[in-house]
Amino acid sequence: MTRIVAIGECMVEMASAGADIYRMGFAGDTMNTAWYLRRLLGEADQVDYFTAVGTDDLSDRMVTFLQDAGLGTDHIQRRRDLSVGLYTIQLQDGERSFSYWRGQSAARSLARDARALMSALTQADVAYLSGITLAILPAPDRATLLRSLGEFKAAGGQVVLDPNLRPKLWEDEDTMRRVVTEAASVSDVVLPSHEDEASWFGDAAPAATANRYASQGSALIIVKNGAGQILAWQDGNVSLHDPVTVSDVVDTTAAGDSFNAGFLACWFNGSSVAEAVQSGAGLAAQVVQSRGALVS
Ligand code: AMP
C-alpha cells in the first residue's frame, strides 16, 4: 500500500465551447498527476490532495470534484477570505490562448500553517510537488514547505519533484532556479522536462539536466523530452528509452503530468525503471491524442 500526498494548486478551468459559452472543469499540474495516479493505483493505495481553497460555492465544487475523482481531501484547508484560481482557454484560428486569475487564490496560502502541512505529510509515504507549487507561495512559505519536506524525508518519506519551470509565475528567473534547485536537494525523485530545463538552465542535452539534478543528491531522475528519447539516471546509471510514437498529436496539455503518474504508479509497485518509463510514455501518448488535461 502506498499513500501519496500531492501538494499544489487546482484551478477552475473555463474552456471556450462556442460563442460566449464556456465549459467549467478543474485542472492543475499536481492535481492532474494525482487524478491519473488515483486511476492507475490499486484500491488499497491512497492519493490525497493537499491545497487551500475558499469557503465559497466554487471552492465547494472543486472539493466535490476531487472527492468524486477518489482523491483524499481531509487535509484541504479552507480560507474564508479567499477563493480558488481560475483560467480561461480561448480558441482562435485553431490556436489556444490562456488567461489566468490566480492572485486571490487560496492555494497561495497552502504552506502558511506548518502544522497542517506536517499533519498531512506524517500520514503519507510519498510527497509529490512541482515547481508551480513553489512558485505561487510567498517566500517564507516556500521555506516552510521545503523545511517540512526535509523533515518528512528524514523520517523516511519519499519526495518527488517535477520542476515544471514557469518563469512567469516567479518574481524573477534567478529565484526560480535557486528555489527549484533547493527543492531538488530534498527530493528523491526528480521528473524534469528537458525543453524547460534547456530554456531556463541552459542545459545542452538531457544528460546535462540529469547531471545537474543528480549533483543535488537525488537518486532517480527521469528527463522527459517531448517526442525525443527519455533519459533515466538512477544512482549514476544512465539509460535511454523511446517514447511511444504518436502520429496525430492533438493537445500536449498534461503530457508531463500524465507521464509522471504513469511512471510513478509502476515505480511504486516495484517495476524496473524501464517498465515504469514505458508506462509513463504510454499514458502520455494517449493523453496527447485528446484535447484537455484529464483524459478518461
Ligand atoms: P514533455 O514534458 O513535453 O517532455 O512531455 C512529457 C512526455 O510526454 C514525453 O516524455 C513523452 O513521453 C510524451 N510526449 C510529449 N510529446 C509527445 C509527442 N509529440 N509524441 C510522443 N510522446 C510525447
PDB file of C-alpha atoms and ligand atoms in Angstrom:
ATOM      1  CA  MET A   1       0.000   0.000   0.000  1.00  0.00           C
ATOM      2  CA  THR A   2       1.321   3.437  -0.963  1.00  0.00           C
ATOM      3  CA  ARG A   3      -0.012   6.671   0.489  1.00  0.00           C
ATOM      4  CA  ILE A   4       0.729   9.706  -1.641  1.00  0.00           C
ATOM      5  CA  VAL A   5       0.030  13.331  -0.916  1.00  0.00           C
ATOM      6  CA  ALA A   6       0.152  15.673  -3.908  1.00  0.00           C
ATOM      7  CA  ILE A   7       0.700  19.303  -2.932  1.00  0.00           C
ATOM      8  CA  GLY A   8      -0.284  22.239  -5.139  1.00  0.00           C
ATOM      9  CA  GLU A   9      -2.970  24.290  -6.786  1.00  0.00           C
ATOM     10  CA  CYS A  10      -6.065  23.047  -8.566  1.00  0.00           C
ATOM     11  CA  MET A  11      -7.798  25.709 -10.641  1.00  0.00           C
ATOM     12  CA  VAL A  12     -11.170  26.239 -12.218  1.00  0.00           C
ATOM     13  CA  GLU A  13     -10.833  25.792 -15.977  1.00  0.00           C
ATOM     14  CA  MET A  14     -13.262  27.624 -18.261  1.00  0.00           C
ATOM     15  CA  ALA A  15     -12.814  26.219 -21.749  1.00  0.00           C
ATOM     16  CA  SER A  16     -14.386  28.055 -24.650  1.00  0.00           C
ATOM     17  CA  ALA A  17     -17.276  25.961 -26.007  1.00  0.00           C
ATOM     18  CA  GLY A  18     -18.688  28.210 -28.695  1.00  0.00           C
ATOM     19  CA  ALA A  19     -19.591  31.878 -28.871  1.00  0.00           C
ATOM     20  CA  ASP A  20     -19.847  33.268 -25.316  1.00  0.00           C
ATOM     21  CA  ILE A  21     -20.151  29.777 -23.795  1.00  0.00           C
ATOM     22  CA  TYR A  22     -17.547  28.238 -21.511  1.00  0.00           C
ATOM     23  CA  ARG A  23     -17.448  24.726 -20.070  1.00  0.00           C
ATOM     24  CA  MET A  24     -16.255  24.532 -16.483  1.00  0.00           C
ATOM     25  CA  GLY A  25     -13.736  21.946 -15.347  1.00  0.00           C
ATOM     26  CA  PHE A  26     -10.877  21.653 -12.885  1.00  0.00           C
ATOM     27  CA  ALA A  27      -7.169  21.188 -13.595  1.00  0.00           C
ATOM     28  CA  GLY A  28      -3.690  21.994 -12.339  1.00  0.00           C
ATOM     29  CA  ASP A  29      -0.370  20.232 -12.795  1.00  0.00           C
ATOM     30  CA  THR A  30      -0.106  18.396  -9.447  1.00  0.00           C
ATOM     31  CA  MET A  31      -3.831  17.665  -9.404  1.00  0.00           C
ATOM     32  CA  ASN A  32      -3.626  16.208 -12.933  1.00  0.00           C
ATOM     33  CA  THR A  33      -0.913  13.819 -11.774  1.00  0.00           C
ATOM     34  CA  ALA A  34      -2.895  12.908  -8.637  1.00  0.00           C
ATOM     35  CA  TRP A  35      -6.004  12.322 -10.782  1.00  0.00           C
ATOM     36  CA  TYR A  36      -4.154   9.894 -13.083  1.00  0.00           C
ATOM     37  CA  LEU A  37      -2.381   8.233 -10.151  1.00  0.00           C
ATOM     38  CA  ARG A  38      -5.722   7.551  -8.495  1.00  0.00           C
ATOM     39  CA  ARG A  39      -6.929   5.772 -11.642  1.00  0.00           C
ATOM     40  CA  LEU A  40      -3.744   3.748 -12.042  1.00  0.00           C
ATOM     41  CA  LEU A  41      -3.104   2.653  -8.473  1.00  0.00           C
ATOM     42  CA  GLY A  42      -4.909  -0.083  -6.564  1.00  0.00           C
ATOM     43  CA  GLU A  43      -7.832   0.322  -4.169  1.00  0.00           C
ATOM     44  CA  ALA A  44      -5.552  -0.084  -1.157  1.00  0.00           C
ATOM     45  CA  ASP A  45      -3.363   2.823  -2.245  1.00  0.00           C
ATOM     46  CA  GLN A  46      -4.290   6.307  -1.161  1.00  0.00           C
ATOM     47  CA  VAL A  47      -3.883   9.560  -3.080  1.00  0.00           C
ATOM     48  CA  ASP A  48      -4.549  12.766  -1.153  1.00  0.00           C
ATOM     49  CA  TYR A  49      -4.599  16.285  -2.479  1.00  0.00           C
ATOM     50  CA  PHE A  50      -3.194  18.991  -0.228  1.00  0.00           C
ATOM     51  CA  THR A  51      -4.083  22.580  -1.018  1.00  0.00           C
ATOM     52  CA  ALA A  52      -6.088  25.517   0.321  1.00  0.00           C
ATOM     53  CA  VAL A  53      -9.417  26.699  -1.070  1.00  0.00           C
ATOM     54  CA  GLY A  54     -12.051  29.229  -0.045  1.00  0.00           C
ATOM     55  CA  THR A  55     -15.457  28.673   1.538  1.00  0.00           C
ATOM     56  CA  ASP A  56     -17.488  29.773  -1.499  1.00  0.00           C
ATOM     57  CA  ASP A  57     -19.537  27.660  -3.888  1.00  0.00           C
ATOM     58  CA  LEU A  58     -16.725  27.307  -6.451  1.00  0.00           C
ATOM     59  CA  SER A  59     -14.390  26.031  -3.741  1.00  0.00           C
ATOM     60  CA  ASP A  60     -17.030  23.539  -2.580  1.00  0.00           C
ATOM     61  CA  ARG A  61     -17.483  22.345  -6.144  1.00  0.00           C
ATOM     62  CA  MET A  62     -13.748  21.864  -6.517  1.00  0.00           C
ATOM     63  CA  VAL A  63     -13.540  19.767  -3.354  1.00  0.00           C
ATOM     64  CA  THR A  64     -16.524  17.701  -4.523  1.00  0.00           C
ATOM     65  CA  PHE A  65     -14.786  17.175  -7.879  1.00  0.00           C
ATOM     66  CA  LEU A  66     -11.641  15.944  -6.110  1.00  0.00           C
ATOM     67  CA  GLN A  67     -13.675  13.613  -3.900  1.00  0.00           C
ATOM     68  CA  ASP A  68     -15.599  12.249  -6.883  1.00  0.00           C
ATOM     69  CA  ALA A  69     -12.231  11.523  -8.520  1.00  0.00           C
ATOM     70  CA  GLY A  70     -11.363   9.382  -5.488  1.00  0.00           C
ATOM     71  CA  LEU A  71      -8.793  11.788  -4.068  1.00  0.00           C
ATOM     72  CA  GLY A  72      -8.494  12.288  -0.316  1.00  0.00           C
ATOM     73  CA  THR A  73      -9.462  15.825   0.689  1.00  0.00           C
ATOM     74  CA  ASP A  74      -9.244  15.617   4.509  1.00  0.00           C
ATOM     75  CA  HIS A  75      -6.236  17.921   4.689  1.00  0.00           C
ATOM     76  CA  ILE A  76      -7.537  20.640   2.367  1.00  0.00           C
ATOM     77  CA  GLN A  77      -7.534  23.926   4.249  1.00  0.00           C
ATOM     78  CA  ARG A  78     -10.361  26.467   3.999  1.00  0.00           C
ATOM     79  CA  ARG A  79      -9.753  30.220   3.892  1.00  0.00           C
ATOM     80  CA  ARG A  80     -12.777  32.395   4.492  1.00  0.00           C
ATOM     81  CA  ASP A  81     -11.307  35.484   2.823  1.00  0.00           C
ATOM     82  CA  LEU A  82     -10.063  33.795  -0.383  1.00  0.00           C
ATOM     83  CA  SER A  83     -11.325  31.692  -3.294  1.00  0.00           C
ATOM     84  CA  VAL A  84      -9.843  29.414  -5.958  1.00  0.00           C
ATOM     85  CA  GLY A  85      -7.788  30.408  -9.015  1.00  0.00           C
ATOM     86  CA  LEU A  86      -9.397  30.386 -12.461  1.00  0.00           C
ATOM     87  CA  TYR A  87      -8.230  30.354 -16.062  1.00  0.00           C
ATOM     88  CA  THR A  88      -9.922  30.517 -19.407  1.00  0.00           C
ATOM     89  CA  ILE A  89      -8.953  28.761 -22.626  1.00  0.00           C
ATOM     90  CA  GLN A  90      -9.930  30.605 -25.791  1.00  0.00           C
ATOM     91  CA  LEU A  91      -9.710  29.089 -29.240  1.00  0.00           C
ATOM     92  CA  GLN A  92      -8.869  31.417 -32.088  1.00  0.00           C
ATOM     93  CA  ASP A  93      -7.970  30.115 -35.552  1.00  0.00           C
ATOM     94  CA  GLY A  94      -7.186  26.715 -34.038  1.00  0.00           C
ATOM     95  CA  GLU A  95      -4.714  28.208 -31.520  1.00  0.00           C
ATOM     96  CA  ARG A  96      -5.393  28.023 -27.801  1.00  0.00           C
ATOM     97  CA  SER A  97      -4.663  31.010 -25.573  1.00  0.00           C
ATOM     98  CA  PHE A  98      -4.883  31.128 -21.787  1.00  0.00           C
ATOM     99  CA  SER A  99      -5.800  33.923 -19.346  1.00  0.00           C
ATOM    100  CA  TYR A 100      -5.281  33.465 -15.599  1.00  0.00           C
ATOM    101  CA  TRP A 101      -6.866  34.902 -12.451  1.00  0.00           C
ATOM    102  CA  ARG A 102      -4.958  33.388  -9.557  1.00  0.00           C
ATOM    103  CA  GLY A 103      -3.807  36.387  -7.479  1.00  0.00           C
ATOM    104  CA  GLN A 104      -6.564  35.757  -4.898  1.00  0.00           C
ATOM    105  CA  SER A 105      -6.180  32.003  -4.961  1.00  0.00           C
ATOM    106  CA  ALA A 106      -6.281  30.389  -1.521  1.00  0.00           C
ATOM    107  CA  ALA A 107      -3.712  27.855  -2.774  1.00  0.00           C
ATOM    108  CA  ARG A 108      -1.074  30.567  -2.382  1.00  0.00           C
ATOM    109  CA  SER A 109      -1.501  30.098   1.356  1.00  0.00           C
ATOM    110  CA  LEU A 110      -1.257  26.303   1.347  1.00  0.00           C
ATOM    111  CA  ALA A 111       2.022  26.276   3.306  1.00  0.00           C
ATOM    112  CA  ARG A 112       1.074  29.049   5.736  1.00  0.00           C
ATOM    113  CA  ASP A 113       0.402  26.578   8.540  1.00  0.00           C
ATOM    114  CA  ALA A 114       3.353  24.233   9.080  1.00  0.00           C
ATOM    115  CA  ARG A 115       1.326  22.047  11.449  1.00  0.00           C
ATOM    116  CA  ALA A 116      -1.357  21.386   8.821  1.00  0.00           C
ATOM    117  CA  LEU A 117       1.385  20.501   6.368  1.00  0.00           C
ATOM    118  CA  MET A 118       3.139  18.111   8.744  1.00  0.00           C
ATOM    119  CA  SER A 119      -0.167  16.537   9.711  1.00  0.00           C
ATOM    120  CA  ALA A 120      -0.805  15.678   6.023  1.00  0.00           C
ATOM    121  CA  LEU A 121       2.771  14.513   5.477  1.00  0.00           C
ATOM    122  CA  THR A 122       3.004  12.275   8.536  1.00  0.00           C
ATOM    123  CA  GLN A 123       0.159  10.200   7.103  1.00  0.00           C
ATOM    124  CA  ALA A 124       1.932   9.713   3.747  1.00  0.00           C
ATOM    125  CA  ASP A 125       4.783   7.662   2.282  1.00  0.00           C
ATOM    126  CA  VAL A 126       5.318   9.930  -0.721  1.00  0.00           C
ATOM    127  CA  ALA A 127       5.013  13.705  -1.163  1.00  0.00           C
ATOM    128  CA  TYR A 128       4.596  14.955  -4.739  1.00  0.00           C
ATOM    129  CA  LEU A 129       5.061  18.603  -5.684  1.00  0.00           C
ATOM    130  CA  SER A 130       6.104  20.769  -8.610  1.00  0.00           C
ATOM    131  CA  GLY A 131       7.913  23.998  -9.315  1.00  0.00           C
ATOM    132  CA  ILE A 132       4.476  25.574  -9.742  1.00  0.00           C
ATOM    133  CA  THR A 133       3.581  24.591  -6.161  1.00  0.00           C
ATOM    134  CA  LEU A 134       6.634  26.561  -5.004  1.00  0.00           C
ATOM    135  CA  ALA A 135       6.234  29.433  -7.467  1.00  0.00           C
ATOM    136  CA  ILE A 136       2.820  30.508  -6.150  1.00  0.00           C
ATOM    137  CA  LEU A 137       3.909  30.694  -2.480  1.00  0.00           C
ATOM    138  CA  PRO A 138       5.250  33.732  -0.635  1.00  0.00           C
ATOM    139  CA  ALA A 139       8.996  33.315   0.068  1.00  0.00           C
ATOM    140  CA  PRO A 140       8.642  32.474   3.805  1.00  0.00           C
ATOM    141  CA  ASP A 141       6.075  29.761   2.988  1.00  0.00           C
ATOM    142  CA  ARG A 142       8.402  28.241   0.382  1.00  0.00           C
ATOM    143  CA  ALA A 143      10.957  27.887   3.170  1.00  0.00           C
ATOM    144  CA  THR A 144       8.313  26.317   5.441  1.00  0.00           C
ATOM    145  CA  LEU A 145       7.343  23.819   2.740  1.00  0.00           C
ATOM    146  CA  LEU A 146      10.939  22.843   1.966  1.00  0.00           C
ATOM    147  CA  ARG A 147      11.771  22.518   5.666  1.00  0.00           C
ATOM    148  CA  SER A 148       8.706  20.301   6.212  1.00  0.00           C
ATOM    149  CA  LEU A 149       9.648  18.145   3.219  1.00  0.00           C
ATOM    150  CA  GLY A 150      13.170  17.832   4.624  1.00  0.00           C
ATOM    151  CA  GLU A 151      11.751  16.588   7.935  1.00  0.00           C
ATOM    152  CA  PHE A 152       9.405  14.226   6.106  1.00  0.00           C
ATOM    153  CA  LYS A 153      12.345  12.826   4.146  1.00  0.00           C
ATOM    154  CA  ALA A 154      14.500  12.481   7.265  1.00  0.00           C
ATOM    155  CA  ALA A 155      11.672  10.453   8.819  1.00  0.00           C
ATOM    156  CA  GLY A 156      11.727   8.011   5.863  1.00  0.00           C
ATOM    157  CA  GLY A 157       9.297   9.653   3.420  1.00  0.00           C
ATOM    158  CA  GLN A 158       9.991   9.948  -0.301  1.00  0.00           C
ATOM    159  CA  VAL A 159       9.804  13.312  -2.046  1.00  0.00           C
ATOM    160  CA  VAL A 160       9.045  13.531  -5.777  1.00  0.00           C
ATOM    161  CA  LEU A 161       9.510  16.810  -7.675  1.00  0.00           C
ATOM    162  CA  ASP A 162       8.540  17.896 -11.174  1.00  0.00           C
ATOM    163  CA  PRO A 163      10.440  21.204 -11.622  1.00  0.00           C
ATOM    164  CA  ASN A 164       7.775  22.420 -14.116  1.00  0.00           C
ATOM    165  CA  LEU A 165       9.628  25.679 -14.742  1.00  0.00           C
ATOM    166  CA  ARG A 166       7.193  28.559 -15.366  1.00  0.00           C
ATOM    167  CA  PRO A 167       9.151  31.821 -15.063  1.00  0.00           C
ATOM    168  CA  LYS A 168       6.009  33.952 -15.382  1.00  0.00           C
ATOM    169  CA  LEU A 169       4.838  32.661 -12.006  1.00  0.00           C
ATOM    170  CA  TRP A 170       8.065  33.588 -10.217  1.00  0.00           C
ATOM    171  CA  GLU A 171       9.266  37.009  -9.114  1.00  0.00           C
ATOM    172  CA  ASP A 172      12.414  36.512 -11.228  1.00  0.00           C
ATOM    173  CA  GLU A 173      14.295  33.743 -13.044  1.00  0.00           C
ATOM    174  CA  ASP A 174      17.183  33.588 -10.558  1.00  0.00           C
ATOM    175  CA  THR A 175      14.774  32.931  -7.698  1.00  0.00           C
ATOM    176  CA  MET A 176      13.095  30.208  -9.755  1.00  0.00           C
ATOM    177  CA  ARG A 177      16.418  28.497 -10.440  1.00  0.00           C
ATOM    178  CA  ARG A 178      17.578  28.808  -6.837  1.00  0.00           C
ATOM    179  CA  VAL A 179      14.363  27.541  -5.192  1.00  0.00           C
ATOM    180  CA  VAL A 180      13.857  24.679  -7.653  1.00  0.00           C
ATOM    181  CA  THR A 181      17.456  23.582  -7.097  1.00  0.00           C
ATOM    182  CA  GLU A 182      16.885  23.737  -3.342  1.00  0.00           C
ATOM    183  CA  ALA A 183      13.734  21.639  -3.763  1.00  0.00           C
ATOM    184  CA  ALA A 184      15.689  19.064  -5.764  1.00  0.00           C
ATOM    185  CA  SER A 185      18.120  18.767  -2.859  1.00  0.00           C
ATOM    186  CA  VAL A 186      15.292  17.401  -0.647  1.00  0.00           C
ATOM    187  CA  SER A 187      13.855  15.207  -3.426  1.00  0.00           C
ATOM    188  CA  ASP A 188      14.447  11.502  -4.008  1.00  0.00           C
ATOM    189  CA  VAL A 189      12.941  11.527  -7.490  1.00  0.00           C
ATOM    190  CA  VAL A 190      13.067  14.446  -9.968  1.00  0.00           C
ATOM    191  CA  LEU A 191      10.974  14.394 -13.160  1.00  0.00           C
ATOM    192  CA  PRO A 192      12.051  17.369 -15.324  1.00  0.00           C
ATOM    193  CA  SER A 193      11.155  18.134 -18.949  1.00  0.00           C
ATOM    194  CA  HIS A 194      14.258  18.817 -20.985  1.00  0.00           C
ATOM    195  CA  GLU A 195      12.706  21.586 -23.084  1.00  0.00           C
ATOM    196  CA  ASP A 196      12.023  23.689 -19.961  1.00  0.00           C
ATOM    197  CA  GLU A 197      15.405  22.914 -18.432  1.00  0.00           C
ATOM    198  CA  ALA A 198      17.217  23.831 -21.665  1.00  0.00           C
ATOM    199  CA  SER A 199      15.330  27.134 -21.809  1.00  0.00           C
ATOM    200  CA  TRP A 200      15.876  28.227 -18.212  1.00  0.00           C
ATOM    201  CA  PHE A 201      19.014  26.421 -17.050  1.00  0.00           C
ATOM    202  CA  GLY A 202      20.724  26.326 -20.454  1.00  0.00           C
ATOM    203  CA  ASP A 203      21.177  22.522 -20.442  1.00  0.00           C
ATOM    204  CA  ALA A 204      22.637  21.468 -23.802  1.00  0.00           C
ATOM    205  CA  ALA A 205      21.244  17.913 -23.619  1.00  0.00           C
ATOM    206  CA  PRO A 206      19.070  15.724 -21.333  1.00  0.00           C
ATOM    207  CA  ALA A 207      22.261  14.305 -19.754  1.00  0.00           C
ATOM    208  CA  ALA A 208      23.164  17.811 -18.560  1.00  0.00           C
ATOM    209  CA  THR A 209      19.727  18.144 -16.930  1.00  0.00           C
ATOM    210  CA  ALA A 210      20.136  14.778 -15.183  1.00  0.00           C
ATOM    211  CA  ASN A 211      23.672  15.553 -14.008  1.00  0.00           C
ATOM    212  CA  ARG A 212      22.649  18.924 -12.605  1.00  0.00           C
ATOM    213  CA  TYR A 213      19.831  17.429 -10.511  1.00  0.00           C
ATOM    214  CA  ALA A 214      21.984  14.433  -9.573  1.00  0.00           C
ATOM    215  CA  SER A 215      24.523  16.846  -8.109  1.00  0.00           C
ATOM    216  CA  GLN A 216      21.777  17.869  -5.633  1.00  0.00           C
ATOM    217  CA  GLY A 217      21.649  14.294  -4.309  1.00  0.00           C
ATOM    218  CA  SER A 218      18.509  12.847  -5.961  1.00  0.00           C
ATOM    219  CA  ALA A 219      18.697   9.096  -6.513  1.00  0.00           C
ATOM    220  CA  LEU A 220      16.425   8.918  -9.550  1.00  0.00           C
ATOM    221  CA  ILE A 221      15.970  11.447 -12.345  1.00  0.00           C
ATOM    222  CA  ILE A 222      13.789  10.922 -15.406  1.00  0.00           C
ATOM    223  CA  VAL A 223      14.273  13.558 -18.097  1.00  0.00           C
ATOM    224  CA  LYS A 224      11.190  13.778 -20.323  1.00  0.00           C
ATOM    225  CA  ASN A 225      11.816  15.099 -23.788  1.00  0.00           C
ATOM    226  CA  GLY A 226       8.659  15.565 -25.866  1.00  0.00           C
ATOM    227  CA  ALA A 227       8.854  13.219 -28.872  1.00  0.00           C
ATOM    228  CA  GLY A 228      12.565  12.602 -28.158  1.00  0.00           C
ATOM    229  CA  GLN A 229      14.227   9.848 -26.117  1.00  0.00           C
ATOM    230  CA  ILE A 230      13.644   9.843 -22.368  1.00  0.00           C
ATOM    231  CA  LEU A 231      16.781   9.714 -20.238  1.00  0.00           C
ATOM    232  CA  ALA A 232      16.767   7.874 -16.914  1.00  0.00           C
ATOM    233  CA  TRP A 233      19.524   8.441 -14.338  1.00  0.00           C
ATOM    234  CA  GLN A 234      19.487   6.036 -11.411  1.00  0.00           C
ATOM    235  CA  ASP A 235      22.319   6.126  -8.893  1.00  0.00           C
ATOM    236  CA  GLY A 236      24.776   7.028 -11.647  1.00  0.00           C
ATOM    237  CA  ASN A 237      23.452   4.559 -14.256  1.00  0.00           C
ATOM    238  CA  VAL A 238      22.100   6.199 -17.404  1.00  0.00           C
ATOM    239  CA  SER A 239      19.636   4.602 -19.828  1.00  0.00           C
ATOM    240  CA  LEU A 240      17.714   5.933 -22.828  1.00  0.00           C
ATOM    241  CA  HIS A 241      14.126   4.987 -23.639  1.00  0.00           C
ATOM    242  CA  ASP A 242      11.998   5.623 -26.709  1.00  0.00           C
ATOM    243  CA  PRO A 243       8.669   7.410 -26.192  1.00  0.00           C
ATOM    244  CA  VAL A 244       5.558   5.901 -27.755  1.00  0.00           C
ATOM    245  CA  THR A 245       5.222   7.183 -31.321  1.00  0.00           C
ATOM    246  CA  VAL A 246       2.171   9.376 -31.863  1.00  0.00           C
ATOM    247  CA  SER A 247       1.215  10.299 -35.411  1.00  0.00           C
ATOM    248  CA  ASP A 248      -1.541  12.743 -34.532  1.00  0.00           C
ATOM    249  CA  VAL A 249      -0.718  14.993 -31.572  1.00  0.00           C
ATOM    250  CA  VAL A 250      -3.892  16.922 -30.726  1.00  0.00           C
ATOM    251  CA  ASP A 251      -3.023  18.707 -27.467  1.00  0.00           C
ATOM    252  CA  THR A 252       0.103  18.314 -25.321  1.00  0.00           C
ATOM    253  CA  THR A 253      -1.580  19.726 -22.190  1.00  0.00           C
ATOM    254  CA  ALA A 254      -0.710  17.486 -19.198  1.00  0.00           C
ATOM    255  CA  ALA A 255       1.719  15.311 -21.215  1.00  0.00           C
ATOM    256  CA  GLY A 256       4.306  15.682 -18.463  1.00  0.00           C
ATOM    257  CA  ASP A 257       1.763  15.384 -15.638  1.00  0.00           C
ATOM    258  CA  SER A 258       0.329  12.151 -17.023  1.00  0.00           C
ATOM    259  CA  PHE A 259       3.804  10.780 -17.783  1.00  0.00           C
ATOM    260  CA  ASN A 260       4.691  11.337 -14.118  1.00  0.00           C
ATOM    261  CA  ALA A 261       1.604   9.431 -12.960  1.00  0.00           C
ATOM    262  CA  GLY A 262       2.204   6.525 -15.340  1.00  0.00           C
ATOM    263  CA  PHE A 263       5.823   6.349 -14.265  1.00  0.00           C
ATOM    264  CA  LEU A 264       5.199   6.638 -10.524  1.00  0.00           C
ATOM    265  CA  ALA A 265       2.296   4.175 -10.404  1.00  0.00           C
ATOM    266  CA  CYS A 266       4.599   1.498 -11.862  1.00  0.00           C
ATOM    267  CA  TRP A 267       7.618   2.571  -9.834  1.00  0.00           C
ATOM    268  CA  PHE A 268       5.736   2.397  -6.525  1.00  0.00           C
ATOM    269  CA  ASN A 269       4.556  -1.089  -7.459  1.00  0.00           C
ATOM    270  CA  GLY A 270       8.144  -2.305  -7.772  1.00  0.00           C
ATOM    271  CA  SER A 271       8.603  -2.208 -11.566  1.00  0.00           C
ATOM    272  CA  SER A 272      12.005  -1.526 -13.135  1.00  0.00           C
ATOM    273  CA  VAL A 273      12.895   1.956 -14.355  1.00  0.00           C
ATOM    274  CA  ALA A 274      12.491   0.766 -17.971  1.00  0.00           C
ATOM    275  CA  GLU A 275       8.993  -0.606 -17.314  1.00  0.00           C
ATOM    276  CA  ALA A 276       7.964   2.494 -15.396  1.00  0.00           C
ATOM    277  CA  VAL A 277       9.224   4.819 -18.171  1.00  0.00           C
ATOM    278  CA  GLN A 278       7.261   2.800 -20.742  1.00  0.00           C
ATOM    279  CA  SER A 279       4.155   3.121 -18.597  1.00  0.00           C
ATOM    280  CA  GLY A 280       4.632   6.894 -18.307  1.00  0.00           C
ATOM    281  CA  ALA A 281       5.295   7.289 -22.022  1.00  0.00           C
ATOM    282  CA  GLY A 282       2.301   5.094 -22.884  1.00  0.00           C
ATOM    283  CA  LEU A 283      -0.093   7.135 -20.797  1.00  0.00           C
ATOM    284  CA  ALA A 284       1.305  10.474 -22.031  1.00  0.00           C
ATOM    285  CA  ALA A 285       0.944   9.230 -25.631  1.00  0.00           C
ATOM    286  CA  GLN A 286      -2.755   8.591 -25.015  1.00  0.00           C
ATOM    287  CA  VAL A 287      -3.214  11.962 -23.355  1.00  0.00           C
ATOM    288  CA  VAL A 288      -1.632  13.996 -26.191  1.00  0.00           C
ATOM    289  CA  GLN A 289      -4.076  12.424 -28.644  1.00  0.00           C
ATOM    290  CA  SER A 290      -7.069  14.037 -26.919  1.00  0.00           C
ATOM    291  CA  ARG A 291      -7.972  17.569 -26.006  1.00  0.00           C
ATOM    292  CA  GLY A 292      -7.701  18.666 -22.353  1.00  0.00           C
ATOM    293  CA  ALA A 293      -5.668  17.733 -19.311  1.00  0.00           C
ATOM    294  CA  LEU A 294      -7.804  14.919 -17.919  1.00  0.00           C
ATOM    295  CA  VAL A 295      -8.456  12.194 -20.465  1.00  0.00           C
ATOM    296  CA  SER A 296     -10.669   9.481 -19.033  1.00  0.00           C
TER     297      SER A 296
HETATM  298  P1  AMP B   1       7.347  16.837 -22.318  1.00  0.00           P
HETATM  299  O1  AMP B   1       7.009  17.370 -20.969  1.00  0.00           O
HETATM  300  O2  AMP B   1       6.932  17.696 -23.465  1.00  0.00           O
HETATM  301  O3  AMP B   1       8.778  16.424 -22.399  1.00  0.00           O
HETATM  302  O4  AMP B   1       6.466  15.531 -22.496  1.00  0.00           O
HETATM  303  C1  AMP B   1       6.331  14.560 -21.466  1.00  0.00           C
HETATM  304  C2  AMP B   1       6.225  13.200 -22.094  1.00  0.00           C
HETATM  305  O5  AMP B   1       5.026  13.137 -22.880  1.00  0.00           O
HETATM  306  C3  AMP B   1       7.351  12.814 -23.032  1.00  0.00           C
HETATM  307  O6  AMP B   1       8.478  12.298 -22.361  1.00  0.00           O
HETATM  308  C4  AMP B   1       6.661  11.779 -23.897  1.00  0.00           C
HETATM  309  O7  AMP B   1       6.622  10.526 -23.259  1.00  0.00           O
HETATM  310  C5  AMP B   1       5.241  12.331 -24.016  1.00  0.00           C
HETATM  311  N1  AMP B   1       5.117  13.168 -25.214  1.00  0.00           N
HETATM  312  C6  AMP B   1       5.075  14.514 -25.273  1.00  0.00           C
HETATM  313  N2  AMP B   1       5.006  14.935 -26.566  1.00  0.00           N
HETATM  314  C7  AMP B   1       4.984  13.814 -27.332  1.00  0.00           C
HETATM  315  C8  AMP B   1       4.921  13.536 -28.735  1.00  0.00           C
HETATM  316  N3  AMP B   1       4.859  14.535 -29.632  1.00  0.00           N
HETATM  317  N4  AMP B   1       4.937  12.261 -29.130  1.00  0.00           N
HETATM  318  C9  AMP B   1       5.004  11.243 -28.249  1.00  0.00           C
HETATM  319  N5  AMP B   1       5.074  11.416 -26.929  1.00  0.00           N
HETATM  320  C10 AMP B   1       5.062  12.676 -26.452  1.00  0.00           C
END
